[in-house]
XYZ file of C-alpha atoms in Angstrom:
679
model
C -147.922 -209.033 110.256
C -151.673 -209.036 109.400
C -153.155 -210.505 106.156
C -153.384 -206.415 104.433
C -149.521 -205.739 105.252
C -148.778 -209.634 104.018
C -151.160 -208.294 100.805
C -149.209 -205.145 100.257
C -145.721 -206.503 100.605
C -146.420 -209.288 97.866
C -148.317 -206.826 95.773
C -144.848 -204.730 95.697
C -142.509 -207.761 94.970
C -144.763 -208.603 92.290
C -144.277 -204.806 90.971
C -140.673 -204.996 91.677
C -140.246 -208.433 89.555
C -142.262 -206.912 86.622
C -140.075 -203.720 86.606
C -137.022 -205.983 86.870
C -138.332 -208.777 84.185
C -139.157 -205.379 82.036
C -135.941 -203.758 82.252
C -134.301 -207.572 81.278
C -136.670 -207.637 78.207
C -135.410 -204.172 77.409
C -131.844 -204.585 77.386
C -132.113 -207.712 75.672
C -134.074 -206.490 72.754
C -131.361 -203.641 72.949
C -128.567 -206.268 72.934
C -129.962 -207.777 69.947
C -130.684 -204.639 67.939
C -127.318 -203.459 68.897
C -125.783 -207.131 67.701
C -127.929 -206.697 64.476
C -126.797 -203.007 63.698
C -123.036 -204.465 64.560
C -124.034 -207.425 61.809
C -124.998 -204.752 58.958
C -121.855 -202.488 59.571
C -119.580 -205.017 59.199
C -121.172 -206.761 55.885
C -121.266 -203.146 54.374
C -117.344 -202.865 55.361
C -116.599 -206.215 53.676
C -118.572 -205.042 50.783
C -117.097 -201.859 50.301
C -113.622 -203.760 50.834
C -113.886 -206.320 48.582
C -116.430 -206.031 45.997
C -114.969 -205.171 42.254
C -111.386 -205.593 44.000
C -109.649 -205.331 40.600
C -111.360 -202.233 39.351
C -108.645 -200.247 39.925
C -104.884 -200.788 38.355
C -102.098 -201.227 40.287
C -100.559 -198.737 42.104
C -96.632 -198.047 41.436
C -96.174 -198.680 45.188
C -98.497 -201.906 44.974
C -95.743 -203.028 41.653
C -93.068 -202.570 44.091
C -94.434 -204.858 46.454
C -95.811 -207.176 44.263
C -92.117 -207.822 42.376
C -90.803 -208.926 46.590
C -93.869 -211.212 46.797
C -93.331 -212.944 43.371
C -90.030 -213.622 44.170
C -90.762 -214.979 47.271
C -93.768 -216.976 45.904
C -91.335 -218.899 43.568
C -88.472 -218.941 44.800
C -89.303 -219.024 48.613
C -86.434 -216.128 49.044
C -86.908 -212.929 50.606
C -84.280 -210.433 52.208
C -85.231 -207.106 54.392
C -83.922 -204.489 52.831
C -84.378 -200.982 55.088
C -84.040 -199.237 51.802
C -87.715 -200.116 50.727
C -88.790 -198.350 53.909
C -91.324 -200.976 54.791
C -91.237 -204.212 56.591
C -91.365 -207.915 56.046
C -94.771 -208.964 57.379
C -97.145 -208.011 54.938
C -95.399 -210.417 52.037
C -95.341 -213.211 54.568
C -98.996 -212.560 55.132
C -99.946 -212.359 51.201
C -97.989 -215.186 50.921
C -100.565 -217.462 52.684
C -103.345 -216.019 50.985
C -101.252 -216.875 47.520
C -100.665 -219.906 47.978
C -104.774 -220.497 48.382
C -105.785 -218.186 45.835
C -103.003 -217.873 43.159
C -100.727 -215.325 42.398
C -102.766 -212.578 41.029
C -104.549 -209.327 41.590
C -107.434 -210.360 43.864
C -105.677 -212.509 46.280
C -102.971 -210.062 46.866
C -105.425 -207.177 47.798
C -107.391 -209.358 49.252
C -104.674 -209.830 51.974
C -105.095 -206.216 52.683
C -108.847 -205.884 52.785
C -109.536 -208.652 55.118
C -107.416 -206.405 57.763
C -109.388 -203.201 56.278
C -112.754 -205.119 57.518
C -111.106 -206.647 60.994
C -110.305 -203.086 61.841
C -114.333 -201.989 61.483
C -114.885 -205.205 63.493
C -112.296 -204.362 66.407
C -114.532 -200.590 66.744
C -117.091 -202.698 67.659
C -115.241 -204.285 70.920
C -114.530 -200.559 72.555
C -118.578 -200.331 73.122
C -118.372 -200.041 76.781
C -115.385 -197.008 76.901
C -117.481 -195.172 74.209
C -120.593 -196.303 74.459
C -122.867 -198.549 72.646
C -124.192 -195.996 70.024
C -120.612 -194.882 69.846
C -119.330 -197.951 69.047
C -121.384 -198.633 66.125
C -121.005 -194.785 65.006
C -117.030 -195.388 64.842
C -117.395 -198.812 63.177
C -119.602 -197.253 60.605
C -117.373 -194.160 60.402
C -114.557 -196.749 59.436
C -116.587 -199.201 57.414
C -117.292 -195.487 55.446
C -114.292 -193.544 55.113
C -113.325 -192.801 51.813
C -109.277 -193.187 52.647
C -109.812 -196.092 54.998
C -111.786 -197.901 51.910
C -109.235 -196.965 49.238
C -106.646 -198.095 50.656
C -107.875 -200.815 51.982
C -108.242 -201.878 48.506
C -104.273 -201.154 47.668
C -101.770 -203.819 48.277
C -99.608 -201.546 50.795
C -98.473 -201.562 54.262
C -100.652 -199.338 55.163
C -103.754 -201.071 56.351
C -101.743 -203.604 58.195
C -100.380 -201.039 59.826
C -103.924 -199.462 61.318
C -105.406 -202.866 62.108
C -102.133 -203.665 64.551
C -102.602 -199.735 65.931
C -106.288 -200.487 67.085
C -105.001 -204.260 68.333
C -102.356 -202.979 70.447
C -104.460 -200.057 72.214
C -107.514 -202.829 72.365
C -105.620 -205.361 73.907
C -103.769 -202.907 76.578
C -107.609 -201.743 77.246
C -108.964 -205.438 77.431
C -105.786 -206.393 80.068
C -106.797 -203.408 82.342
C -110.188 -204.133 82.386
C -111.281 -208.123 82.120
C -110.403 -210.811 84.087
C -110.054 -213.795 82.002
C -109.186 -213.797 78.286
C -112.247 -214.266 76.039
C -112.578 -216.031 73.219
C -111.916 -213.817 70.189
C -108.192 -213.527 71.808
C -107.497 -217.078 72.572
C -108.799 -217.275 68.882
C -106.087 -214.339 67.850
C -103.474 -216.231 70.016
C -103.452 -219.025 68.622
C -103.060 -218.039 65.267
C -100.081 -216.250 66.416
C -98.520 -219.259 67.490
C -99.102 -220.938 64.507
C -97.659 -217.828 62.447
C -94.378 -218.443 64.998
C -93.874 -222.101 64.233
C -95.521 -223.417 61.339
C -93.070 -221.520 58.811
C -89.920 -221.849 59.919
C -90.677 -226.189 60.162
C -91.911 -225.941 56.062
C -89.000 -224.035 55.514
C -87.260 -226.862 57.504
C -89.026 -229.399 56.062
C -88.387 -228.141 52.431
C -84.706 -228.030 53.572
C -84.602 -231.665 54.349
C -86.648 -233.136 51.749
C -85.442 -231.428 49.040
C -88.038 -232.354 46.049
C -89.287 -235.526 46.859
C -93.111 -234.175 47.574
C -94.174 -237.713 49.331
C -91.631 -236.834 52.332
C -92.178 -233.273 52.332
C -95.901 -234.359 52.968
C -95.696 -236.837 54.981
C -93.225 -234.826 57.041
C -95.610 -232.029 56.922
C -98.338 -233.399 58.238
C -96.564 -235.333 61.205
C -94.778 -232.090 61.931
C -98.126 -230.204 62.095
C -99.826 -232.514 64.385
C -97.116 -232.149 66.706
C -97.286 -228.522 66.907
C -100.862 -228.878 67.247
C -100.942 -230.707 70.139
C -98.119 -228.288 71.136
C -99.920 -225.456 70.794
C -102.890 -226.898 72.382
C -101.265 -227.811 75.878
C -99.669 -224.327 75.810
C -103.278 -222.187 75.005
C -104.424 -224.609 77.998
C -101.429 -223.419 80.429
C -101.954 -219.802 79.253
C -105.999 -219.807 80.384
C -105.188 -221.578 83.615
C -102.827 -218.772 84.023
C -104.363 -215.476 85.781
C -107.615 -216.611 83.917
C -105.924 -216.269 80.643
C -105.667 -212.584 80.890
C -101.902 -211.960 80.278
C -102.695 -213.188 76.846
C -104.249 -209.341 76.413
C -100.945 -208.209 77.358
C -98.984 -210.834 74.820
C -100.936 -209.753 72.138
C -100.889 -206.291 72.370
C -96.836 -207.106 72.762
C -97.621 -209.218 69.559
C -98.942 -206.287 67.855
C -96.356 -204.038 68.507
C -93.605 -205.496 67.454
C -95.475 -206.154 64.164
C -96.229 -202.611 63.819
C -92.410 -202.520 63.350
C -92.171 -205.172 61.161
C -95.182 -203.217 58.773
C -93.602 -199.951 58.886
C -90.607 -198.038 60.312
C -93.120 -195.251 61.425
C -94.331 -197.548 63.773
C -92.147 -195.568 66.906
C -94.296 -192.011 66.105
C -97.634 -194.142 66.953
C -95.871 -195.928 69.888
C -94.860 -192.122 70.987
C -97.660 -190.474 70.276
C -99.521 -193.097 72.303
C -97.494 -192.858 75.648
C -97.842 -188.789 74.959
C -101.597 -189.567 75.338
C -101.545 -191.852 78.011
C -99.735 -189.096 80.312
C -101.892 -186.285 79.328
C -104.912 -188.103 80.124
C -103.517 -189.391 83.490
C -102.618 -185.495 84.342
C -106.195 -184.585 83.264
C -107.785 -186.581 85.335
C -105.256 -186.211 88.301
C -106.189 -182.799 87.855
C -109.701 -182.725 88.727
C -109.556 -185.083 90.827
C -107.940 -182.487 93.436
C -110.837 -180.311 95.478
C -112.194 -177.163 94.190
C -110.486 -177.886 90.941
C -114.230 -180.142 89.448
C -115.788 -177.257 91.239
C -114.962 -174.360 88.873
C -114.617 -177.145 85.843
C -117.725 -174.688 83.878
C -115.636 -171.389 84.565
C -112.766 -172.631 83.111
C -114.863 -174.378 80.024
C -116.647 -171.094 79.280
C -113.310 -168.795 79.612
C -111.742 -171.601 77.280
C -114.117 -170.873 74.868
C -114.764 -167.428 75.150
C -110.757 -167.409 74.803
C -111.517 -169.667 71.342
C -113.960 -167.663 69.786
C -112.194 -164.491 70.496
C -108.772 -165.643 68.673
C -111.087 -166.702 66.340
C -112.516 -163.194 65.372
C -109.336 -161.798 65.836
C -107.331 -164.674 63.351
C -110.600 -164.186 60.640
C -109.386 -160.375 60.980
C -105.931 -160.811 60.336
C -105.744 -163.553 57.654
C -109.272 -162.657 55.949
C -107.833 -163.036 52.643
C -106.002 -166.187 53.492
C -109.521 -167.660 54.629
C -111.485 -166.356 51.768
C -108.582 -167.614 49.057
C -108.959 -171.107 51.479
C -112.525 -171.160 51.044
C -112.371 -170.727 47.237
C -109.984 -173.472 47.290
C -112.140 -176.057 49.095
C -115.203 -174.764 47.031
C -113.584 -174.953 43.715
C -113.133 -178.993 44.734
C -116.593 -179.778 44.277
C -117.080 -177.764 41.191
C -115.847 -177.708 37.572
C -113.286 -177.668 36.652
C -111.442 -180.061 39.021
C -114.661 -182.533 39.262
C -118.132 -182.862 38.533
C -120.353 -180.493 39.876
C -120.853 -181.704 43.826
C -121.357 -177.914 45.185
C -124.351 -179.742 47.242
C -121.778 -181.616 48.785
C -119.885 -178.207 49.946
C -123.016 -176.417 51.214
C -123.792 -180.409 53.274
C -120.316 -180.253 54.692
C -120.351 -176.431 55.564
C -123.638 -177.329 57.440
C -122.343 -180.103 59.256
C -119.957 -178.066 60.419
C -122.248 -175.473 61.656
C -124.609 -177.854 63.063
C -120.920 -179.342 65.149
C -120.447 -175.479 66.554
C -124.121 -175.289 67.843
C -123.961 -178.742 69.106
C -120.865 -177.835 71.060
C -122.296 -174.739 72.554
C -125.377 -176.630 73.636
C -123.418 -179.074 75.156
C -121.503 -176.406 77.124
C -124.798 -175.090 78.822
C -125.939 -178.422 79.687
C -122.416 -178.919 81.770
C -124.199 -177.704 84.826
C -127.887 -179.366 85.196
C -126.904 -182.281 82.437
C -124.975 -185.906 82.518
C -121.517 -183.982 82.169
C -121.739 -182.130 85.540
C -121.302 -185.771 86.798
C -118.142 -187.208 88.852
C -115.450 -188.438 87.028
C -115.908 -191.885 86.831
C -112.489 -194.459 85.743
C -112.413 -197.427 83.009
C -110.631 -199.274 85.076
C -110.996 -200.705 88.394
C -107.097 -200.184 89.813
C -107.683 -202.765 92.506
C -107.664 -205.399 90.574
C -104.476 -204.436 88.971
C -103.272 -206.335 92.044
C -104.084 -209.662 90.987
C -101.583 -209.738 87.679
C -98.190 -211.303 88.078
C -96.588 -208.235 86.610
C -93.308 -209.199 86.625
C -93.771 -212.835 84.945
C -96.305 -211.429 82.413
C -93.610 -208.790 81.311
C -91.437 -211.338 80.769
C -93.795 -213.232 78.394
C -94.830 -210.130 76.386
C -91.073 -208.866 76.388
C -90.001 -212.396 74.899
C -92.602 -212.149 72.555
C -91.508 -208.980 71.445
C -87.920 -210.028 70.831
C -88.790 -213.371 69.349
C -91.281 -212.021 66.634
C -88.892 -208.731 65.890
C -85.578 -211.052 65.120
C -88.586 -214.032 63.583
C -89.265 -211.558 60.626
C -86.297 -209.326 60.111
C -84.286 -212.805 59.710
C -86.787 -214.167 57.302
C -87.983 -216.913 59.784
C -84.141 -217.121 60.897
C -83.192 -218.199 57.682
C -80.650 -214.939 57.089
C -79.652 -213.824 60.723
C -77.354 -211.109 59.188
C -79.991 -209.325 57.942
C -81.538 -208.251 61.730
C -79.102 -205.307 61.265
C -81.008 -203.627 58.843
C -83.862 -203.333 61.116
C -81.320 -200.696 62.938
C -80.501 -199.104 59.400
C -83.710 -198.348 58.162
C -84.178 -195.061 60.362
C -81.495 -193.243 58.868
C -83.281 -193.968 55.623
C -86.095 -193.136 56.767
C -84.626 -189.868 58.300
C -83.574 -188.874 54.989
C -86.787 -189.589 53.272
C -88.861 -187.316 56.036
C -87.195 -184.448 55.124
C -88.564 -184.321 51.795
C -92.029 -182.925 50.837
C -92.785 -184.970 47.647
C -96.385 -184.086 47.133
C -95.581 -180.310 47.861
C -98.418 -179.588 50.164
C -96.697 -177.763 52.890
C -97.478 -177.730 56.935
C -101.661 -177.807 56.021
C -101.775 -180.409 53.637
C -103.322 -183.054 55.501
C -105.784 -180.182 56.482
C -106.755 -179.736 52.815
C -107.054 -183.413 52.050
C -108.894 -184.155 55.401
C -111.597 -181.511 55.169
C -111.941 -182.570 51.122
C -112.634 -186.006 51.469
C -113.089 -186.913 55.728
C -114.998 -183.616 56.520
C -117.322 -185.686 59.202
C -114.458 -187.348 60.485
C -112.686 -183.871 61.287
C -116.073 -182.024 62.866
C -116.788 -185.358 64.727
C -113.155 -185.977 66.218
C -113.078 -182.501 67.480
C -116.462 -182.088 69.400
C -115.744 -185.602 70.535
C -112.162 -184.399 72.377
C -113.631 -181.200 73.440
C -116.844 -183.242 75.467
C -114.332 -185.713 76.607
C -112.315 -182.596 77.941
C -115.443 -181.294 79.683
C -116.925 -183.906 80.870
C -114.145 -185.632 82.413
C -115.611 -188.784 82.396
C -114.051 -191.245 79.578
C -110.446 -191.734 79.964
C -110.629 -193.750 76.274
C -112.613 -190.877 74.799
C -110.008 -188.478 75.700
C -107.175 -190.799 74.922
C -108.725 -191.242 71.268
C -109.083 -187.513 70.949
C -105.311 -187.095 71.849
C -103.510 -189.961 70.047
C -105.909 -188.464 66.989
C -104.288 -184.804 67.531
C -100.985 -185.693 68.439
C -100.630 -187.766 65.273
C -102.172 -184.885 62.920
C -99.164 -182.476 64.643
C -96.743 -184.850 64.316
C -97.040 -185.947 60.697
C -98.039 -182.322 59.726
C -94.823 -180.974 61.229
C -92.879 -183.807 58.785
C -92.018 -182.657 55.791
C -93.085 -186.003 53.994
C -96.248 -186.395 53.264
C -98.473 -188.973 51.689
C -102.250 -189.223 51.624
C -102.186 -192.776 53.146
C -100.351 -191.878 56.324
C -103.580 -189.663 57.069
C -104.926 -192.954 58.007
C -102.994 -193.373 60.800
C -104.699 -190.320 62.649
C -108.326 -190.893 60.739
C -108.362 -194.144 63.133
C -108.582 -192.692 66.501
C -110.650 -189.590 64.826
C -113.033 -192.118 64.237
C -113.388 -193.554 67.405
C -113.625 -190.119 69.295
C -115.931 -189.252 66.968
C -118.388 -192.025 67.554
C -117.937 -190.886 71.148
C -119.339 -187.698 69.910
C -122.528 -189.323 68.393
C -122.857 -191.400 71.661
C -122.934 -188.489 74.264
C -125.173 -186.388 71.791
C -127.903 -188.942 71.003
C -127.955 -190.312 74.700
C -128.380 -186.928 76.184
C -132.038 -186.140 77.716
C -131.284 -182.733 76.200
C -133.312 -182.719 73.336
C -130.932 -180.216 70.935
C -128.115 -182.258 71.876
C -130.184 -185.361 70.607
C -131.685 -183.571 67.833
C -128.007 -182.431 66.861
C -126.553 -185.706 67.400
C -128.944 -187.568 64.872
C -128.580 -184.515 62.202
C -124.703 -184.667 62.423
C -124.763 -188.413 62.325
C -127.846 -188.606 58.792
C -125.542 -186.119 57.487
C -121.796 -187.408 58.114
C -123.342 -190.941 56.642
C -124.557 -189.255 53.581
C -121.435 -187.201 53.058
C -119.175 -189.888 53.485
C -121.507 -193.060 51.750
C -121.410 -190.617 48.575
C -117.307 -190.221 48.755
C -116.825 -193.452 49.066
C -118.615 -194.397 46.297
C -117.254 -191.286 44.369
C -113.727 -192.163 45.114
C -113.510 -195.907 44.902
C -115.810 -196.763 41.967
C -115.840 -193.835 39.835
C -112.850 -191.247 40.442
C -110.185 -193.836 41.449
C -107.509 -192.798 39.164
C -108.550 -188.898 39.215
C -105.033 -186.914 40.279
C -107.786 -184.110 41.901
C -108.760 -186.745 44.705
C -106.660 -186.684 47.701
C -105.868 -190.061 48.186
C -105.200 -190.651 44.277
C -101.585 -189.746 45.037
C -99.707 -190.701 41.199
C -101.505 -193.610 40.743
C -101.348 -195.672 37.765
C -104.448 -194.711 35.181
C -106.911 -197.245 33.783
C -105.903 -196.504 30.375
C -102.955 -198.284 31.179
C -104.591 -201.835 31.871
C -105.717 -201.071 27.980
C -101.893 -200.991 27.349
C -100.964 -204.832 29.258
C -104.251 -206.351 26.889
C -102.566 -205.500 24.318
C -99.405 -206.757 24.788
C -101.160 -210.157 26.075
C -102.682 -210.228 22.652
C -99.930 -209.774 20.737
C -97.651 -212.206 22.723
C -100.705 -215.027 22.074
C -100.745 -214.090 18.491
C -96.887 -214.751 18.153
C -95.357 -217.804 17.877
C -93.371 -217.748 21.546
C -96.937 -217.043 23.264
C -95.747 -216.325 26.823
C -92.280 -216.910 25.951
C -92.372 -213.543 23.883
C -89.393 -211.415 23.901
C -90.631 -207.703 25.693
C -88.686 -204.992 25.990
C -89.314 -202.451 28.604
C -86.605 -199.323 28.007
C -88.751 -196.922 29.612
C -87.207 -196.627 33.380
C -90.817 -195.356 34.500
C -92.680 -198.539 34.457
C -93.867 -199.790 37.935
C -96.185 -201.531 38.065
C -95.849 -203.359 34.370
C -93.563 -206.303 36.306
C -96.799 -207.246 37.913
C -98.963 -207.419 35.021
C -96.187 -209.094 33.125
C -94.917 -211.822 35.918
C -95.614 -214.804 33.732
C -93.511 -213.690 30.757
C -90.159 -214.713 31.500
C -88.537 -213.206 28.927
C -89.960 -209.373 30.095
C -86.997 -207.756 30.206
C -86.664 -204.239 32.167
C -84.039 -202.575 31.348
C -85.097 -198.710 32.400
C -82.898 -197.388 29.416
C -82.882 -197.774 25.830
C -80.819 -200.734 24.392
C -80.377 -202.304 20.827
C -82.418 -204.997 19.650
C -84.000 -206.218 16.983
C -85.512 -209.592 17.122
C -87.576 -209.212 20.186
C -91.149 -209.268 19.618
C -92.248 -206.197 21.462
C -90.885 -203.162 23.139
C -92.542 -200.501 25.511
C -90.641 -197.127 25.506
C -91.977 -194.003 27.366
C -92.885 -190.825 24.888
C -90.053 -188.480 26.752
C -87.698 -190.939 24.593
C -88.874 -190.243 21.003
C -86.421 -188.464 19.324
C -84.027 -191.199 19.883
C -86.691 -194.379 18.791
C -86.855 -193.878 15.009
C -82.517 -194.539 14.295
C -82.762 -197.169 16.679
C -85.994 -199.213 16.239
C -87.179 -197.812 12.907
C -86.108 -200.517 10.804
C -87.419 -203.738 13.012
C -90.314 -202.541 14.367
C -93.920 -200.439 14.251
C -95.718 -198.192 16.395
C -98.690 -199.709 17.545
C -100.338 -197.197 20.330
C -100.125 -194.701 22.720
C -101.578 -195.564 26.291
C -100.950 -193.440 29.872
C -99.253 -195.087 32.525
C -100.072 -192.487 34.895
C -100.278 -188.393 34.649
C -97.334 -186.866 32.609
C -96.159 -190.529 31.609
C -97.260 -192.132 28.158
C -95.876 -195.082 26.986
C -95.346 -196.042 23.564
C -95.780 -200.215 22.450
C -93.240 -201.061 19.493
C -94.003 -204.584 17.239
C -91.592 -206.405 15.073
C -92.731 -205.981 11.630
C -93.958 -209.287 11.609
C -96.553 -209.103 14.001
C -97.725 -205.320 13.463
C -101.453 -204.990 12.518
C -102.494 -202.753 9.249
C -103.629 -200.045 11.507
C -99.783 -199.895 12.766
C -97.670 -196.755 11.608
C -93.849 -196.214 11.227
C -92.171 -194.937 14.322
C -91.407 -191.893 12.230
C -94.889 -190.959 12.185
C -95.150 -190.921 15.816
C -96.591 -187.295 16.575
C -95.053 -185.923 20.134
């Protein structure tokens, strides 16, 4: 080789090294940008969930949950009751928060808000499956979703249910895709084992040591050290077992059983997931056949044409119904239902138009653009052979069975309660046949368009892209998961706004995928459409989240505000506590609650041992206060006019007003006789 040839080879090698270095620098910069964006989204999610967490008064259901938690906190007693429709795990998780931060509204709501925050964090782990931009977009939608934020600030089971649903999916995906367990999985597994063993040990120590605090502390520290050592050795063994890969399947099993320990509707979520997996497998199998993929464009255009034609026919046949729906939808953003927000209606309408245009632009690009690529598979099927399936499945089954018995027997304290787990479905079947909201089959359509419209448009677009591209199994799964749950809950008569979160979750994931595919496209129109949709969606969700969670949180015209306690109720509680403080009995003041509608009042009065909730009129003369409702007015003078005066009227929730009656010697100068109450 002559000198000239050698020099040329060196120059080419130098250029290759330079290009490789530049590519590496660009990748590092991109990763830095991604992690910075992920951190900002996480901070935003935390802020929206924890800021002013005590702002809105407790809901009826929060009060009921608080009642069970208070009993568990003070007496250590909890019996699973299937008629309560919800499982036991939330109470034990909230108990830990209450022991650390006290039995108060902030601590119990924090025990839920933390899982709302972690749900956003989990979405970021899907960047390999819906794209880097897609995972950020999905996490941002979860962080900003008005419903996700609103219910994350509620002490009810729903957000824990949502977190566990996503944890199942993530654990299964990572089990098939990774050869070794990651740090996050190992930490989660360690916490799971601590959850299994430490509470049982604490209860055993308490039963053995009685009230001897020194003995309790001594035994507690000793047992904690022993269990920590055991957990350490178990974790080391798991890490050595196939690189810790089985940990993912064990975590999926644990999340699945905890889903049942959260709400009985877990079987709907699991069933929908399995159906979605089967549909994805069938779809990819179909397009793997020779000849089918080559006619994909014709199939897409045929299906699109049929859909457009069907839409035109539907619009013609049901034109009046559509006009009524349009008037209803516009009315949600204008007086008298709420403040003037017509600008929001027009942005949402424009976003729907842009999403439709983006779809047609994408379809036009299917032959020449990225959409024409051959299907790729998320998982390397050859790697499945390295898994010890029998032992891994046995471990997962053991964890499922152990946790099921653990929670439904109150940590083995009441073995007889386990059968109640199966009884719960009989109670649920009765409840599911009643439509308490009177919303009909399209109830969720109305609610979602009102407060989650960007998610509706983007999830539909993302699902269509996933179907047409036949490239991302996970995106197609998320779209079918969302559609399946939406269909299931729409068919079931029983409807509450928070049930919509079950399909809002996968809608965010597949919506993020839509943004990723549009923004990463080389086609400028798709790129522009993706940016416009992302910006408009962020604006709409941000405003509606602020409006719902910090301004109109007790406004009945807002979908997620379902039979909510009005803010005036807290003024009543302040007045009750003020009068009790001025009485000679202080916190021992007798407070007789004679109305049958009083939740969440027990939570607000849980520090008053003589607060008695009769639920009906009773004859009392010496108690400091009586709380009745306006519907009982005709009977109040005869029972209480001699010994009590009327202090004021406060709302509990729409349609229910409460009266505060105070003993004569405690009544102020502005009080009235009961006869003076105006109905």
